[in-house]
């Protein structure tokens, strides 16, 4: 019965998205969005356009696309030492956006390619004119190196500008610019030994020591007082770090980072999740109930309890926990989908319609493959709307063959004026 849970959790917690694997989790997305929002506002990005994506990757990295979509790697989230440092990373990336660096990079690359081609043409011309191939060979061989060195220098300058603009954004947003010092000190710890052997003209970033000195000097000249530490914000951040470690790291790693002697909320959270992952549901439930006793208004502790009770097969308790989680969290598509899933498993009177309503609300907020999959279960095999939901599910995961198959079945069962009939036709047209 619960083998299906492992499959669903893999879809629910980490879903593929073309070249990257994205994690969908309400708590993590909300906490990171809260941290990014003041920086984005300072960069004049409207709230309704800001989208934070969590990339499942161990790299210490983040990037911004189009100014609106912020991608943060789990490696950065779990390793970064403070929320201020994370904000500094995002501010730096938004500095690139404000500076129009991607467009400049494209233009510069085109110019350097043209320059390299002219140098190559000169080399070929010398060969022909002199009748001696070796005469132009040196010019020809050096053309790509000239372009490369020029581009490296250009990108180093852009990184310096992005640091400066990011620091200005932090101040404008009323945040702590010392986050830049923290992140560069951490980067120096990570790569300092390797950087000592690097030729600074052969890399596309300034060396960390240079960047650290630059931000220290700029901050020292600021007439600005950093805000007091927000303990509530920091506690939320430590919880999402613990959550990611609990789900993504090995049990050994969890014990190293959060030993049993550590009685903090974050440590209990990480150990409870790791215990659930390992099938030790009793320990997972004890830890989660301890957290709920400490923080009865935290929706994500009830969400975790709902996960655990589901795996126990205690559907009534799972429904109760998820329902309480939703009461506290408000609109939360992932939690709505999880509750709908348990309702389809429990299948008491009224569970089906409630599951359908939950899925519809979740899809309005954030369409997701798993939500369509659960919606299909809620409708059942005999309802053409279930076939349409399956078609949507397969369409979202890129399985065109099954998407067309179920879209055709749905149109055979449904009336031609049904919304799902029309949507199934859209899937068939898109699949052509």
mmCIF file of N, CA and C in Angstrom, residues 11 13 61 123 135 156 164 276 309 364 370 404:
data_model
loop_
_atom_site.group_PDB
_atom_site.id
_atom_site.type_symbol
_atom_site.label_atom_id
_atom_site.label_comp_id
_atom_site.label_asym_id
_atom_site.label_seq_id
_atom_site.Cartn_x
_atom_site.Cartn_y
_atom_site.Cartn_z
ATOM 1 N N UNK A 11 7.780 12.645 -6.610
ATOM 2 C CA UNK A 11 7.154 13.633 -7.476
ATOM 3 C C UNK A 11 6.835 14.910 -6.710
ATOM 4 N N UNK A 13 8.130 16.115 -3.821
ATOM 5 C CA UNK A 13 9.218 16.887 -3.234
ATOM 6 C C UNK A 13 10.235 17.345 -4.271
ATOM 7 N N UNK A 61 25.472 27.796 -5.285
ATOM 8 C CA UNK A 61 25.185 28.619 -6.456
ATOM 9 C C UNK A 61 23.752 29.151 -6.439
ATOM 10 N N UNK A 123 45.697 36.627 -40.718
ATOM 11 C CA UNK A 123 46.676 35.543 -40.730
ATOM 12 C C UNK A 123 46.655 34.790 -42.042
ATOM 13 N N UNK A 135 54.342 32.048 -41.995
ATOM 14 C CA UNK A 135 54.384 33.487 -41.762
ATOM 15 C C UNK A 135 53.151 33.965 -41.014
ATOM 16 N N UNK A 156 35.117 39.590 -15.577
ATOM 17 C CA UNK A 156 35.630 39.976 -14.252
ATOM 18 C C UNK A 156 35.123 41.363 -13.877
ATOM 19 N N UNK A 164 29.130 45.497 -6.455
ATOM 20 C CA UNK A 164 28.849 46.861 -6.003
ATOM 21 C C UNK A 164 27.362 47.181 -6.072
ATOM 22 N N UNK A 276 11.710 9.452 9.301
ATOM 23 C CA UNK A 276 10.618 9.097 8.400
ATOM 24 C C UNK A 276 11.169 8.513 7.104
ATOM 25 N N UNK A 309 1.682 10.061 9.489
ATOM 26 C CA UNK A 309 0.461 9.280 9.756
ATOM 27 C C UNK A 309 -0.021 8.578 8.490
ATOM 28 N N UNK A 364 -5.324 26.026 -9.648
ATOM 29 C CA UNK A 364 -5.486 27.451 -9.939
ATOM 30 C C UNK A 364 -4.268 28.243 -9.470
ATOM 31 N N UNK A 370 1.671 16.207 -10.194
ATOM 32 C CA UNK A 370 1.117 15.366 -9.135
ATOM 33 C C UNK A 370 -0.332 15.722 -8.829
ATOM 34 N N UNK A 404 -1.867 12.075 -25.425
ATOM 35 C CA UNK A 404 -2.822 11.956 -26.530
ATOM 36 C C UNK A 404 -3.805 10.806 -26.300
#
